[in-house]
Amino acid sequence: MIAIAVLSGFVLAVFAPFVHRLTKPLSGWVLAALPAAIFFYFVQMMPQIAHGETVRAAWDWVPSFGVTLSFYVDGLSLIFALLISGIGAFIVAYAGGYLKGHKDHGRFMGFILAFMGSMLGLVLADNLITLFVFWELTSITSFLLIGFNHDKPRSRRAAIQALVVTGGGGLALLGGLLLLGVAGGSFELSELLASGSIAENPYYLPIFLLVLAGAFTKSAQVPFHFWLPNAMEAPTPVSAYLHSATMVKAGVYLLARMNPILGGTDIWELVLPVFGGITLLTGTLLGLRQTDVKQILAYTTVASLGLLVMLIGIGTDVAITAAVLYLISHALFKGGLFMVAGSIDHSTGTRETVRLSGLGKVMPLTALAGLLAGLSMMGIWPFFGFIAKEVIYEATLHHDPRMWITAVAIIGNSLMLAAAALVGLRPFFGKLLQTPKEPHEGSPSLWLGALTLGVLGVVFGMMSHFSGEYLVAPMASAIGGRDIHTALHLWPEVSLPLALSGVTIFLGFIWFWQIDHLRSLLYAATQRLWGPDHGSDQFLAALVRVSKNLTGLLQTGRLNFYITFTLTMLALTLGIPVIAYGLLPTSIVLPDVALHIYGVFGLTVVGALALLFARSRLQAILSMGVTGFSVALIFLIFGAPDLAFTQFMVETLSVVIIALVLLRLPVDTYDRRDFLPSLRDAGLAISIGVAFTSIMMAIGAEPLDLTLTEYFAANSYLEAHGRNIVNVILVDFRALDTLGEIAVVLVAGLAALALIKVRDGILTSPDANRVTREDEA
């Protein structure tokens, strides 16, 4: 059933355009039924998981390599699955209203459902290879979603940038997962988690760095943060889904999942808090510099991800609990705020905060949703965000006697409060300003999801005991690798964390009050600075230049150059091992064979020499045929009649075909080359011949290994039902290889045919064809 829940998203994605075509006005609601059903399927697991149980399902995928399609449900994966499917249901319905009338609406629905399936597979995967496959699928589907408006250069740039950054991190992650499987003795996460930390393993450091590269690129940690704000070029449903509860939290999920295996070390507790803290401050400061609502939300998402990484790096029970609380509350309020931003843009035609005011009078339900989400983001009582902020300060105070982490958290949270006020409060209060479109309340699909998430932020806060028992504790225990008990209280105790919350609120409203001056200062301080975003463009431009120059160097359009270059590489590949391992023969012992065999060998040599000294093309063709037929005789003499027959056929066809081709050229003339090119080619040919001969003589001096011979002899008839062993090898044991060779020949033939047709003018226009033939006449 778990596999069905994961894979059903991909199945429905295929049929989504057809469903949209049949149910156009209601397609969002119809397609949202699947993620809603998946959500309720996982809801019924909550009591079981809350009592410490886990669920695992596995099917053999590539058994010869130990790869299984296995899924594992514990507190961590369950909460992520609930967020992905639950918010996904609202997003699919939201997209139905937001993209109403768009020509590619059905295609978009397919992309978003495929992305949902990819994220579910990622967070539920138990096998490391399965996890990586779904990890890459999230990169591919997010590329399609971010670049959905592919006719816009900015969208194409953002999509490529996201794919390059997250794809590069994915390659690093693959290396880390493979090393982890080797070091831990298993590729199943459940078994690795049961085995505990691998901190003492010699592979720990490379595993840590490679996994960190994958997590940091996916979750937009400094210096890889730049791709996420640029991804706001995507339609708002994409931003609300990918950048609140799903893709950008994949890196956080990975770090949380790896905490029992890689956490608790000095480097873990240093690198994660430092980079997380820097990302928190960078995201909030750059966010307040913006005036676009989606850009503000994007940069504060970067900041929130930094806060989560910092808390996971601290690694204490309280810090892990704080990370879980903030992760859930962030998914609720950020998903809601993104949907509110989209509704505002959809209704008014602008997302600029300086042009938005008083919308609460004409968009009351959207305003209520924005107010609830904004207050939760600000950490105001009695919202779930308030409880998260209290526990965050408790965690930093216990871990950090020098207070630098606490100071970073206070500054970051206060700046985030100002950003929340900008997007959740400011557009709805005050005098109604003129906007490009007449503002109006959107359809229920545009405000229902945001309002529900905002209400849940209040409900989870007021039902803190339920939230702690069924949501927070199971997830925190899975991250910590030990039982972590939570005691959440809505009514705060008079304590230092409460005082710090008050300081945060005070500073936040100061920043909000002085936002115009603060924005001007931030803009002046950063407008001339080089940043990773510009560096990414420079890197890609340099890559294109290098590729262009390399292509110009290697692709000269001259066949002679291609052959010479290829044979030179072959000579080096063969010759370097011969010299390095001393395989050059010191003496040559002639074998004791019959005289007629020496005659055949001599005929081969004579044919080769005749080819070298041929005066015409016809002589060259015949000399080449003599050499080929002599080799066929050698095969026949040494007991390989089938191979000899093949050689005879190839040589016959080669001679005939080349002769027919050369009929178009003068037969009695032969292009003579200068001395130096001839000397170069002679040296190249001798090098390859000596290297081949040396390798073959070295192999012949070793005892003959008959393992494969005996295997094929014993199994050709029993398994493939063929008595001709060579044929069985070609069409059965290495059937895919043979099929590939046939495909290569077919493609080459089609390419040659296309070139011939182009030359004859068949693929050109009639007018162009007529001019060409007149020129020939």
PDB file of N, CA and C in Angstrom, residues 544-557 561-562:
ATOM      1  N   VAL A 544      30.449  27.563 -21.124  1.00  0.00           N
ATOM      2  CA  VAL A 544      30.050  27.605 -22.527  1.00  0.00           C
ATOM      3  C   VAL A 544      31.235  27.993 -23.411  1.00  0.00           C
ATOM      4  N   ARG A 545      32.035  28.973 -22.961  1.00  0.00           N
ATOM      5  CA  ARG A 545      33.196  29.386 -23.751  1.00  0.00           C
ATOM      6  C   ARG A 545      34.206  28.251 -23.893  1.00  0.00           C
ATOM      7  N   VAL A 546      34.487  27.577 -22.782  1.00  0.00           N
ATOM      8  CA  VAL A 546      35.435  26.466 -22.828  1.00  0.00           C
ATOM      9  C   VAL A 546      34.915  25.365 -23.747  1.00  0.00           C
ATOM     10  N   SER A 547      33.627  25.063 -23.635  1.00  0.00           N
ATOM     11  CA  SER A 547      33.036  24.024 -24.486  1.00  0.00           C
ATOM     12  C   SER A 547      33.111  24.422 -25.959  1.00  0.00           C
ATOM     13  N   LYS A 548      32.839  25.687 -26.253  1.00  0.00           N
ATOM     14  CA  LYS A 548      32.897  26.158 -27.639  1.00  0.00           C
ATOM     15  C   LYS A 548      34.312  26.066 -28.192  1.00  0.00           C
ATOM     16  N   ASN A 549      35.292  26.496 -27.391  1.00  0.00           N
ATOM     17  CA  ASN A 549      36.685  26.429 -27.841  1.00  0.00           C
ATOM     18  C   ASN A 549      37.144  24.989 -28.023  1.00  0.00           C
ATOM     19  N   LEU A 550      36.748  24.127 -27.086  1.00  0.00           N
ATOM     20  CA  LEU A 550      37.141  22.724 -27.189  1.00  0.00           C
ATOM     21  C   LEU A 550      36.489  22.070 -28.410  1.00  0.00           C
ATOM     22  N   THR A 551      35.235  22.427 -28.659  1.00  0.00           N
ATOM     23  CA  THR A 551      34.557  21.896 -29.844  1.00  0.00           C
ATOM     24  C   THR A 551      35.255  22.363 -31.124  1.00  0.00           C
ATOM     25  N   GLY A 552      35.629  23.645 -31.157  1.00  0.00           N
ATOM     26  CA  GLY A 552      36.340  24.156 -32.330  1.00  0.00           C
ATOM     27  C   GLY A 552      37.685  23.492 -32.527  1.00  0.00           C
ATOM     28  N   LEU A 553      38.322  23.115 -31.402  1.00  0.00           N
ATOM     29  CA  LEU A 553      39.628  22.464 -31.491  1.00  0.00           C
ATOM     30  C   LEU A 553      39.510  21.034 -31.987  1.00  0.00           C
ATOM     31  N   LEU A 554      38.489  20.320 -31.526  1.00  0.00           N
ATOM     32  CA  LEU A 554      38.376  18.894 -31.845  1.00  0.00           C
ATOM     33  C   LEU A 554      37.520  18.630 -33.079  1.00  0.00           C
ATOM     34  N   GLN A 555      36.489  19.442 -33.301  1.00  0.00           N
ATOM     35  CA  GLN A 555      35.590  19.213 -34.431  1.00  0.00           C
ATOM     36  C   GLN A 555      36.008  20.104 -35.602  1.00  0.00           C
ATOM     37  N   THR A 556      37.044  19.661 -36.328  1.00  0.00           N
ATOM     38  CA  THR A 556      37.594  20.461 -37.422  1.00  0.00           C
ATOM     39  C   THR A 556      36.870  20.236 -38.736  1.00  0.00           C
ATOM     40  N   GLY A 557      36.081  19.169 -38.819  1.00  0.00           N
ATOM     41  CA  GLY A 557      35.439  18.843 -40.085  1.00  0.00           C
ATOM     42  C   GLY A 557      36.318  18.060 -41.036  1.00  0.00           C
ATOM     43  N   PHE A 561      41.877  14.236 -39.575  1.00  0.00           N
ATOM     44  CA  PHE A 561      42.198  14.647 -38.199  1.00  0.00           C
ATOM     45  C   PHE A 561      41.514  13.736 -37.187  1.00  0.00           C
ATOM     46  N   TYR A 562      40.232  13.412 -37.425  1.00  0.00           N
ATOM     47  CA  TYR A 562      39.498  12.557 -36.490  1.00  0.00           C
ATOM     48  C   TYR A 562      40.166  11.187 -36.363  1.00  0.00           C
TER      49      TYR A 562
END
